[in-house]
XYZ file of C-alpha atoms in Angstrom:
701
model
C 7.088 16.078 -20.844
C 5.362 19.092 -22.267
C 7.205 22.726 -23.905
C 5.779 24.329 -20.918
C 7.971 22.044 -18.434
C 10.758 24.384 -19.311
C 10.460 26.163 -16.348
C 10.617 23.366 -14.157
C 11.610 19.791 -15.694
C 14.197 20.812 -17.657
C 17.719 21.448 -17.093
C 19.632 22.867 -19.629
C 23.131 21.427 -19.215
C 25.739 23.264 -20.815
C 28.647 21.800 -19.748
C 28.171 18.582 -20.662
C 26.643 19.575 -23.637
C 30.314 20.767 -24.060
C 32.102 17.344 -23.106
C 29.756 15.196 -25.646
C 30.897 17.490 -28.595
C 34.641 17.960 -27.900
C 34.416 13.736 -27.241
C 36.226 11.604 -29.976
C 34.599 10.271 -33.069
C 30.527 9.091 -31.930
C 28.857 7.085 -33.789
C 25.188 8.748 -35.603
C 22.707 6.564 -33.271
C 25.730 8.054 -30.209
C 24.686 11.329 -31.619
C 21.296 11.534 -31.717
C 20.782 9.745 -28.307
C 23.400 12.657 -26.569
C 20.724 14.889 -28.761
C 17.652 13.225 -27.060
C 18.984 12.887 -23.512
C 19.924 16.935 -23.790
C 16.138 17.750 -24.884
C 17.804 18.636 -28.156
C 14.741 17.183 -29.575
C 14.582 20.098 -32.913
C 18.280 18.016 -33.619
C 18.226 14.960 -31.594
C 14.976 14.156 -34.653
C 16.930 15.282 -37.823
C 19.309 12.712 -36.911
C 17.305 10.025 -36.228
C 15.224 10.305 -39.245
C 19.053 10.054 -41.451
C 19.399 6.839 -38.800
C 16.257 4.962 -40.424
C 16.868 5.346 -44.424
C 19.729 4.144 -44.063
C 19.663 1.455 -41.248
C 18.964 -2.426 -42.086
C 18.691 -3.878 -38.543
C 14.611 -4.345 -38.055
C 15.006 -4.083 -33.448
C 17.424 -0.938 -34.517
C 14.654 0.273 -37.208
C 11.822 0.010 -34.655
C 13.748 1.692 -30.827
C 14.624 4.422 -33.799
C 11.381 4.726 -35.119
C 10.161 5.011 -31.425
C 12.738 8.478 -30.769
C 11.678 9.667 -34.081
C 7.812 9.127 -32.811
C 9.186 11.140 -28.849
C 11.268 13.431 -30.048
C 7.904 14.721 -32.345
C 5.198 13.748 -29.350
C 7.705 15.836 -26.487
C 7.324 19.259 -29.705
C 4.052 18.841 -29.521
C 4.311 18.374 -33.039
C 1.357 15.702 -32.524
C 0.192 14.816 -36.082
C 3.682 13.669 -36.952
C 4.220 11.377 -33.527
C 1.520 9.561 -34.004
C 2.279 9.001 -37.908
C 5.467 7.256 -36.228
C 3.780 5.583 -33.562
C 1.417 4.171 -35.937
C 4.629 3.475 -37.673
C 6.502 1.089 -34.577
C 3.100 -0.065 -33.501
C 2.764 -2.329 -36.719
C 6.646 -3.185 -36.205
C 7.042 -6.803 -34.883
C 8.181 -6.371 -31.578
C 7.772 -3.153 -31.032
C 7.763 -1.683 -27.704
C 3.801 -1.638 -26.268
C 4.445 1.662 -24.984
C 3.755 3.802 -28.669
C 0.020 1.799 -27.888
C -0.200 4.117 -25.695
C 1.355 7.437 -26.586
C -0.304 6.221 -29.744
C -3.445 7.497 -28.236
C -2.336 9.612 -26.411
C -1.791 11.670 -29.977
C -4.431 10.979 -31.019
C -6.519 12.334 -27.900
C -3.960 15.813 -27.783
C -6.110 15.514 -32.117
C -9.749 15.138 -29.250
C -9.612 12.064 -32.372
C -10.592 10.512 -29.229
C -12.965 6.987 -30.599
C -9.145 6.238 -32.479
C -7.858 6.476 -29.309
C -9.582 4.376 -28.012
C -9.032 1.315 -30.506
C -5.192 2.583 -29.217
C -5.867 2.271 -24.986
C -7.392 -0.881 -25.666
C -4.816 -2.729 -27.972
C -2.478 -1.262 -25.136
C -4.705 -2.724 -22.293
C -4.555 -6.104 -24.500
C -0.525 -6.091 -24.291
C -0.049 -4.900 -21.237
C -3.020 -6.398 -18.984
C -3.168 -4.665 -15.263
C -1.364 -1.780 -16.639
C -4.203 1.002 -14.623
C -2.338 3.907 -16.709
C -4.584 2.477 -19.452
C -7.338 1.782 -18.574
C -7.229 4.826 -16.424
C -6.357 6.383 -20.504
C -8.881 4.271 -21.378
C -12.049 6.144 -19.302
C -10.524 9.320 -19.758
C -11.268 9.125 -23.711
C -14.389 7.305 -23.193
C -15.354 11.063 -20.567
C -13.861 13.306 -22.822
C -16.862 12.355 -25.579
C -19.569 12.805 -22.965
C -17.960 16.352 -21.940
C -17.330 17.271 -25.263
C -21.396 16.893 -26.261
C -22.380 17.533 -22.088
C -24.150 22.151 -22.559
C -21.834 24.171 -20.973
C -21.937 27.750 -20.257
C -18.519 28.735 -20.749
C -17.168 31.531 -23.730
C -13.111 30.489 -24.610
C -11.653 32.990 -26.367
C -8.472 33.754 -27.079
C -6.854 36.777 -25.436
C -5.024 38.562 -28.812
C -3.895 40.960 -27.211
C -1.076 39.369 -25.390
C -0.220 36.608 -27.885
C 2.434 36.455 -30.010
C 3.778 33.902 -32.488
C 6.594 32.661 -29.291
C 4.840 30.917 -26.314
C 2.851 33.222 -24.288
C 1.808 31.219 -21.035
C 0.594 31.850 -16.683
C -0.981 34.898 -16.773
C -1.563 36.840 -13.474
C -3.369 39.996 -12.478
C -1.705 42.476 -11.330
C -2.293 46.480 -10.181
C -4.299 48.593 -11.618
C -5.795 46.171 -14.317
C -2.465 45.303 -15.749
C -1.305 42.277 -15.998
C 2.235 39.812 -15.718
C 3.324 36.428 -18.078
C 5.149 34.379 -19.187
C 6.946 34.474 -22.781
C 10.078 33.416 -25.404
C 8.852 35.881 -27.364
C 11.866 38.174 -28.904
C 12.255 40.231 -27.074
C 13.577 38.482 -24.202
C 17.169 38.590 -22.507
C 19.501 36.157 -23.411
C 21.199 35.447 -26.900
C 21.141 31.570 -27.136
C 18.060 29.442 -28.197
C 16.659 27.117 -25.696
C 17.283 23.835 -27.681
C 14.246 22.559 -26.530
C 12.217 24.716 -28.597
C 14.711 26.198 -29.860
C 13.327 29.027 -29.433
C 14.247 32.582 -26.563
C 14.492 31.579 -23.081
C 11.296 32.425 -21.478
C 11.409 35.856 -19.442
C 8.517 37.955 -16.765
C 6.529 40.427 -19.339
C 3.715 42.668 -17.707
C 0.577 44.385 -19.788
C -0.523 47.265 -19.236
C -4.158 50.015 -19.995
C -4.023 52.584 -21.537
C -5.857 54.848 -19.096
C -8.910 53.887 -17.234
C -9.612 51.765 -20.544
C -10.923 47.672 -19.419
C -10.150 46.683 -23.523
C -7.207 48.123 -24.777
C -3.604 47.935 -23.405
C 0.250 49.018 -23.918
C 2.587 47.464 -25.935
C 3.907 44.291 -23.221
C 7.431 44.827 -21.889
C 9.340 43.410 -19.772
C 8.908 43.310 -16.379
C 12.245 45.202 -15.785
C 14.500 46.471 -17.517
C 17.700 46.173 -15.245
C 17.697 42.144 -15.940
C 17.196 42.071 -11.814
C 14.072 39.306 -12.297
C 14.653 38.656 -16.499
C 18.292 37.549 -16.952
C 19.673 35.136 -19.710
C 18.192 31.835 -18.627
C 14.357 30.745 -17.969
C 12.071 32.761 -15.690
C 7.955 33.268 -15.443
C 4.753 31.369 -13.581
C 4.310 34.386 -10.510
C 2.395 34.959 -7.650
C 2.230 38.571 -6.026
C 0.501 39.673 -2.123
C -2.812 41.421 -2.094
C -0.362 45.042 -2.298
C 1.506 43.484 -5.271
C 4.630 44.931 -3.585
C 6.274 40.950 -3.182
C 6.442 39.191 -6.131
C 7.826 35.127 -5.708
C 8.453 33.848 -9.501
C 10.381 31.010 -10.520
C 13.363 31.001 -12.858
C 15.963 27.599 -14.106
C 19.780 27.245 -13.946
C 20.999 30.488 -12.035
C 21.849 34.220 -13.691
C 24.681 32.312 -14.524
C 23.209 29.330 -16.369
C 24.794 27.085 -13.702
C 22.658 25.951 -11.833
C 21.050 21.939 -12.262
C 17.380 23.482 -11.160
C 14.574 25.099 -11.261
C 14.487 27.595 -7.908
C 11.610 29.978 -6.162
C 12.897 33.468 -5.814
C 10.847 36.336 -4.097
C 11.483 39.641 -5.135
C 10.619 43.405 -3.240
C 9.856 46.475 -4.647
C 10.827 49.967 -3.697
C 9.140 52.936 -5.444
C 8.839 51.750 -8.286
C 12.453 49.308 -8.143
C 12.668 45.971 -7.741
C 15.214 45.000 -4.824
C 17.256 41.593 -4.855
C 15.798 38.405 -5.709
C 16.546 35.602 -2.928
C 16.163 31.945 -2.775
C 13.671 31.102 -0.941
C 14.985 28.989 2.300
C 13.042 25.473 1.776
C 15.008 25.166 -2.122
C 17.626 23.490 -0.194
C 18.486 20.938 -2.229
C 20.591 21.429 -5.828
C 19.098 18.576 -7.600
C 15.112 18.858 -6.988
C 13.656 20.405 -8.644
C 11.184 23.888 -7.338
C 8.947 26.421 -8.527
C 5.120 27.905 -10.169
C 4.835 29.729 -6.949
C 1.151 30.499 -5.877
C 0.493 32.802 -2.283
C -2.662 32.423 -1.206
C -4.760 35.103 -0.121
C -4.366 35.675 3.081
C -0.307 34.799 2.474
C -0.100 32.239 5.203
C -0.204 29.793 3.027
C 2.461 29.765 0.015
C 1.372 25.964 -2.928
C 4.483 24.992 -5.521
C 5.042 22.289 -7.803
C 8.576 19.941 -7.093
C 10.016 16.728 -7.044
C 11.321 16.665 -3.372
C 11.870 13.122 -1.990
C 8.044 12.036 -0.454
C 6.313 12.611 -3.247
C 3.331 10.275 -4.902
C 5.030 10.553 -8.529
C 6.985 13.029 -11.107
C 5.878 16.589 -10.356
C 3.761 17.240 -6.912
C 2.183 20.247 -5.493
C 2.895 21.411 -2.182
C 3.003 23.556 0.306
C 4.716 26.092 2.760
C 3.754 28.482 5.969
C 4.641 31.707 6.847
C 6.363 31.724 10.057
C 5.086 34.643 11.175
C 7.797 35.375 14.211
C 10.755 33.998 11.871
C 9.489 35.421 8.659
C 10.294 32.297 6.772
C 8.826 29.921 5.435
C 7.737 26.336 7.011
C 8.650 22.730 5.555
C 6.811 21.991 3.178
C 3.806 20.422 3.553
C 2.435 17.546 0.472
C -1.262 18.022 -0.129
C -1.729 14.146 -0.296
C -2.951 11.494 -2.308
C -6.761 13.093 -3.419
C -4.258 16.146 -5.524
C -1.207 14.618 -6.250
C -0.683 11.736 -8.264
C 1.753 8.962 -10.414
C 1.246 12.167 -13.065
C 2.355 15.732 -13.290
C 0.647 18.581 -11.011
C 1.338 20.995 -12.243
C 0.545 24.817 -12.285
C -1.723 25.835 -8.979
C -4.127 29.413 -8.386
C -5.257 29.384 -5.030
C -9.062 31.145 -6.242
C -9.924 31.001 -2.124
C -7.671 30.103 1.099
C -9.870 26.853 0.588
C -10.566 26.498 -3.515
C -7.012 25.177 -5.148
C -7.218 25.558 -9.003
C -4.417 23.576 -10.637
C -3.175 20.988 -13.400
C -3.330 17.407 -13.528
C -2.063 14.482 -16.072
C -2.283 12.642 -13.902
C -6.098 13.017 -13.155
C -8.488 11.782 -16.075
C -8.884 14.285 -18.238
C -9.587 15.528 -21.904
C -5.342 15.750 -23.302
C -2.371 16.457 -20.945
C -3.047 18.843 -18.504
C -6.104 19.195 -17.916
C -7.368 22.444 -15.408
C -9.257 21.192 -11.916
C -10.700 22.743 -8.778
C -10.365 20.986 -5.666
C -12.726 22.640 -2.347
C -10.654 22.606 1.402
C -13.329 20.392 3.896
C -12.798 20.810 7.507
C -8.941 20.736 6.586
C -9.248 18.014 4.783
C -9.204 18.422 0.371
C -12.255 17.317 -1.927
C -12.068 14.597 -5.086
C -10.835 17.679 -7.999
C -13.326 18.107 -10.121
C -12.229 18.519 -13.947
C -13.255 22.211 -15.674
C -13.510 20.026 -18.482
C -14.595 20.856 -22.720
C -14.287 24.178 -23.716
C -11.410 25.009 -20.966
C -10.431 21.769 -21.679
C -8.952 20.283 -24.817
C -7.407 17.645 -26.220
C -3.836 19.890 -25.321
C -2.586 20.957 -22.814
C -4.533 23.396 -20.727
C -3.004 24.756 -17.715
C -1.452 27.905 -15.441
C -6.152 29.357 -14.459
C -6.756 31.955 -13.075
C -10.229 33.273 -11.837
C -11.121 36.753 -11.532
C -13.154 37.507 -7.582
C -16.789 38.944 -6.984
C -18.237 35.342 -9.436
C -21.464 33.877 -8.509
C -23.385 30.664 -10.038
C -25.725 33.843 -11.238
C -22.682 35.821 -12.458
C -20.776 33.201 -13.809
C -17.232 33.619 -13.309
C -14.341 35.005 -15.256
C -10.502 34.250 -15.488
C -7.682 33.364 -18.109
C -6.053 30.057 -18.210
C -2.690 28.799 -21.247
C -3.241 26.004 -23.927
C -1.327 24.576 -26.549
C -4.970 23.004 -28.087
C -5.531 23.279 -32.228
C -5.068 26.054 -33.735
C -2.330 27.768 -31.041
C 0.605 28.962 -31.917
C 2.736 27.624 -29.244
C 1.560 28.087 -25.771
C -0.790 30.808 -25.552
C -2.945 32.743 -23.507
C -6.831 32.309 -23.362
C -9.872 33.774 -21.940
C -12.949 32.322 -20.711
C -16.789 33.716 -18.524
C -19.455 32.205 -18.276
C -22.625 33.227 -19.286
C -24.891 34.094 -16.456
C -28.135 32.186 -15.352
C -31.476 33.744 -16.914
C -34.620 31.944 -15.151
C -37.911 33.203 -16.337
C -41.726 32.074 -14.684
C -44.598 32.998 -17.371
C -48.042 31.591 -18.241
C -50.832 31.801 -19.232
C -53.968 33.050 -16.848
C -57.478 31.060 -18.055
C -61.462 31.328 -18.085
C -61.299 27.181 -15.686
C -64.770 27.036 -17.148
C -64.548 28.689 -21.221
C -61.075 28.489 -21.446
C -60.878 31.941 -22.575
C -58.149 34.604 -21.687
C -57.694 36.951 -18.423
C -57.034 40.124 -18.671
C -55.833 42.335 -16.300
C -55.738 38.961 -13.535
C -52.922 39.840 -10.488
C -50.286 36.626 -10.370
C -48.503 36.565 -7.599
C -44.886 35.153 -7.249
C -43.441 34.432 -3.845
C -39.775 33.451 -2.517
C -38.971 30.962 -0.380
C -42.161 31.547 1.332
C -41.738 34.833 1.960
C -41.326 37.633 -0.082
C -44.209 38.096 -2.525
C -44.274 40.487 -6.021
C -47.008 40.721 -8.123
C -47.860 41.838 -11.723
C -50.985 42.095 -13.545
C -51.805 39.512 -16.910
C -52.099 41.527 -20.389
C -54.807 41.568 -23.308
C -53.546 38.556 -24.092
C -53.657 37.279 -20.465
C -50.278 36.573 -20.158
C -47.487 37.159 -16.902
C -43.569 36.650 -16.760
C -41.612 36.960 -13.819
C -37.627 36.737 -13.698
C -36.009 34.322 -11.372
C -32.568 33.747 -9.401
C -30.743 30.834 -8.923
C -31.197 28.381 -5.735
C -34.422 29.501 -4.424
C -37.786 28.212 -4.568
C -41.410 29.958 -6.213
C -44.981 29.636 -6.285
C -46.928 31.403 -8.028
C -51.226 31.537 -8.454
C -53.498 34.090 -9.554
C -56.744 35.988 -8.604
C -58.604 38.368 -9.676
C -62.526 39.618 -8.802
C -64.855 37.085 -9.251
C -62.923 34.048 -9.783
C -61.699 31.667 -6.795
C -58.181 31.481 -7.079
C -56.133 29.462 -9.571
C -54.012 26.196 -8.544
C -51.414 26.932 -6.522
C -48.151 25.900 -9.283
C -44.533 25.158 -7.952
C -41.245 26.331 -10.088
C -37.372 25.533 -8.039
C -34.496 27.291 -9.089
C -32.246 25.085 -6.452
C -29.784 23.263 -8.293
C -29.350 23.793 -12.204
C -27.020 24.445 -13.874
C -28.460 26.099 -16.380
C -30.502 28.432 -17.791
C -34.311 27.897 -17.953
C -37.845 28.799 -19.628
C -40.613 27.967 -17.136
C -43.906 28.085 -17.794
C -46.468 27.379 -15.946
C -50.527 28.715 -16.941
C -53.491 29.453 -14.530
C -56.720 28.363 -14.451
C -59.698 30.326 -12.173
C -62.754 29.687 -12.379
C -65.549 31.433 -12.223
C -68.053 32.545 -9.720
C -71.217 30.777 -10.533
C -74.715 30.442 -8.953
C -74.129 26.708 -7.819
C -73.066 24.584 -5.162
C -70.209 23.903 -4.447
C -69.222 22.013 -1.968
C -66.707 21.690 1.009
C -64.979 18.119 0.745
C -63.612 18.064 4.908
C -66.334 18.457 6.693
C -67.466 15.612 9.685
C -69.492 16.070 12.758
C -69.859 13.329 15.505
C -72.868 10.751 15.436
C -75.934 13.256 15.356
C -73.994 16.221 16.712
C -73.542 19.499 14.856
C -70.083 20.376 16.467
C -67.454 21.379 14.178
C -64.434 18.718 14.464
C -61.011 19.844 14.063
C -60.062 18.641 11.481
C -63.230 20.507 9.895
C -61.757 23.938 10.538
C -59.259 23.743 8.774
C -61.380 23.507 5.785
C -63.414 26.085 7.104
C -60.458 28.280 7.392
C -59.669 27.956 3.076
C -63.556 29.458 2.701
C -63.203 32.025 5.402
C -59.731 33.239 3.424
C -61.516 33.559 0.479
C -64.251 35.415 1.931
C -61.670 37.714 3.177
C -60.001 37.972 0.458
C -63.258 38.854 -1.988
C -65.048 40.990 0.924
C -67.975 41.780 -1.810
C -69.216 38.349 -1.961
C -72.194 37.452 0.108
C -72.232 33.284 0.612
C -75.090 30.636 1.794
C -73.821 27.462 4.402
C -75.866 24.804 3.747
C -75.935 21.236 4.822
C -77.411 18.124 3.697
C -77.957 14.527 5.617
C -78.220 11.021 4.669
C -81.737 9.860 4.677
C -81.478 8.360 7.567
C -83.909 9.461 10.534
C -86.874 11.259 10.400
C -87.984 13.897 7.994
C -87.868 16.346 10.661
C -84.863 15.258 12.510
C -83.298 15.500 9.732
C -83.984 18.875 8.599
C -82.842 19.718 12.647
C -79.499 18.941 12.505
C -78.883 20.161 9.633
C -80.095 23.403 10.262
C -78.050 23.604 13.130
C -74.811 22.131 11.105
C -75.812 25.016 9.124
C -74.540 27.567 11.998
C -72.618 25.817 13.622
C -70.915 26.873 10.575
C -71.202 30.872 10.098
C -71.011 30.474 13.673
C -67.514 29.844 13.588
C -67.243 31.593 10.857
C -68.577 35.116 12.268
C -66.150 33.456 15.372
C -62.959 34.114 12.504
C -64.453 37.821 11.885
C -66.986 37.712 9.200
C -69.963 39.842 9.656
C -72.792 37.546 10.011
C -74.854 39.621 7.057
C -72.703 37.689 4.752
C -74.120 35.070 5.745
C -77.665 31.905 5.183
C -77.343 29.503 7.238
C -80.333 26.893 4.878
C -80.614 23.711 6.914
C -81.594 20.834 3.782
C -81.641 18.152 5.675
C -82.766 15.151 3.382
C -84.320 17.269 0.959
C -81.658 17.728 -1.088
C -80.960 13.416 -1.801
C -77.291 13.676 -4.700
C -77.532 10.083 -5.541
C -80.777 8.552 -5.251
C -80.372 6.761 -1.525
C -84.150 7.930 -0.567
C -85.889 6.482 2.649
C -88.519 6.676 4.932
C -88.899 4.406 7.348
C -88.121 1.153 6.692
C -89.246 1.413 2.907
C -87.503 2.904 -0.472
C -83.873 2.696 -2.317
C -81.935 3.366 0.509
C -81.958 1.368 2.671
C -80.167 -1.097 0.971
C -76.924 2.515 0.309
C -73.950 1.466 1.066
C -72.177 3.211 3.763
C -70.251 4.996 1.332
C -73.033 6.227 -0.635
C -74.803 8.094 2.430
C -71.396 9.802 2.559
C -72.118 11.421 -0.834
C -75.121 13.290 1.087
C -73.569 14.216 3.992
C -72.633 17.330 3.352
C -71.967 21.029 3.734
C -72.229 23.005 0.852
C -71.569 27.094 0.291
C -73.471 28.896 -2.508
C -72.194 33.029 -3.915
C -76.224 35.107 -3.847
C -74.652 38.386 -3.300
C -71.476 39.949 -5.501
C -72.475 44.072 -3.753
C -71.099 43.484 -0.402
C -70.332 46.115 1.785
C -68.723 46.446 4.553
C -69.794 47.995 7.991
C -67.276 49.586 9.443
C -66.986 47.873 12.744
C -65.362 44.619 10.387
C -63.395 46.926 8.584
C -60.146 46.926 10.526
C -60.086 43.660 11.072
C -60.547 43.498 7.172
C -57.818 45.700 6.881
C -55.458 43.718 9.283
C -56.078 40.498 7.017
C -55.489 42.773 3.256
C -52.393 44.169 4.843
C -51.385 40.708 5.936
C -51.721 38.848 3.500
C -50.380 41.729 0.558
C -54.194 41.917 -0.622
C -55.981 45.199 -2.509
C -54.266 48.511 -1.379
C -50.978 46.161 0.656
C -51.050 43.615 -2.835
C -47.182 43.440 -3.992
C -45.886 45.933 -6.153
C -43.872 45.088 -9.342
C -40.694 44.739 -7.776
C -40.290 44.316 -3.831
C -39.921 47.536 -1.993
C -35.765 48.342 -1.004
C -35.823 46.599 2.697
C -37.683 43.856 1.476
C -35.216 43.849 -1.638
C -31.816 44.383 0.156
C -32.638 41.057 3.107
C -33.131 38.933 -0.081
C -30.285 40.215 -1.809
C -28.095 39.547 1.338
C -30.011 36.342 1.435
C -29.629 35.588 -1.937
C -25.923 36.137 -1.793
C -25.237 34.343 0.612
C -26.447 31.375 -1.467
C -24.171 32.771 -3.917
C -20.903 33.826 -2.993
C -17.815 31.072 -2.755
C -16.297 31.329 0.441
C -14.921 34.045 1.857
C -11.552 34.756 1.972
C -10.453 34.043 5.712
């Protein structure tokens, strides 16, 4: 057990201690064992070490050395514990559990490679024990987790931490906090045998005025010793109004109790009323503690070793019975959450997300912090928060601020005795905001020169659009948001539109800068083939699939209303020259007729039929002569083509067609309707609502 189990896993059996002290002569080992059994490890370890200087029996010496190692382990002096476990494993016929605890002590110091060796030794000595396999995997995972990229930043919460043990911070009213500490100011004159420090009390710390960074000196939550007694209190939770507090108290105010129980106390004005023990804390030898109230006040999560659990300490839940104004029978959260180890310090972030600490699930050291979501009333597999939130030490009692999002990140606090701590210390954590950018340069496709003053349009989820102009060096840049799909393209007068490039931030866990260069093809007086224009044999009626291709030409003409084009139609060499000429003229006119039907003024187009006069690949023929007779059907198809050519760039739209042009530009955000650098207010509002819906954690019920 860990030092901070003192509010749950330890009973102060002073009567038994007095009885032992009053007994007659007992051996040195018996005295040391008695101190050990009473969790007086500081006393026991010195007794055992004296015994080792005189003991000759190898078996006894191995047992005592193991006890010394255990004492240092319980006292969280991991380096000393490691030293003594190494001595044990070298002794003949030593308990193989020493290999396991050696690995654990190495893990606590984050010596994971050495821990792997120790756990493999334990598996060799005790094959088939799942505890060894789990420990080995946790050490291997820890090595990987420390290498992984993370958004978390962890810092000591210095305004609270002292030379003593400070842990289990909880939010209080008006920016204040409540926490548990065994600092010198705690009530009670006796020292706690395990830590040789004062017993724990509940403290609060409040900000100086409206400051969010400066705080007054921590003080006891009550000066009348209604809440705090001479024995251990701590680990609290409040209702939403901060008028009702649930907390853990061990051994009763008299010190004669043999367990820890959960009390509730209500504030009347500025004074706390009388504490009452919760109704389900009925067994005098069962541990109850670490309460956490759900945001809606309907569920109370807590820790207990009551019957029906899965191992050591489990997390249980009681539901408030409104009619009886009491808490119902506790229900174990089940084997997904609870293990054969200890699950402790639950924190109900929302009604459907629970944070907690465990040494039973694979972790990096002692207690690790996990979270689980309740989906369809079933808890999901717990997720380890990994490094740097978790460490080789004990990491526990996490709380998380409301209002976090994927983009902004989450903030909170937790307790740890990791390397660098002065015992149990409180740490704050936050996540660096997710920041995504999309940038690039617009180039001339032919010359590779940069193109300034081009319009670059960003389309978000096929719905919203924003646009910027490229700078003097052809560059552009957009800020992106998480969990969105984007496309980007460039446009400029006298150029064909660029290819559309795509970017997605969906599922990305870390910030990223995307680069997408865009290329604009300049208008040149050359033929551009319209791929995909097909006609039935000897027909000039457009097929449906051809209309899709012509729609793209229609869009080019509407985006560039100043151009005049020539539509050219070509045939292969088969059939007579006269026939092919007439067929090509009809096919070219079919194209211009379709575009005119779509709304293009007829004087913006010239339909030219070239027949077989411009064979592209040498497949010429006339009658039964010519190389074209030996060409394949694929080669003939290359000659049956439709092209367009820009022949003027000074067209002025007639009044009767301006309404159609204006409608198109409005719908496609062109010309006077081009997207702004930022979205219009209403569009931005809809976009942010969509973004928040994707990012927010489940709302409280």
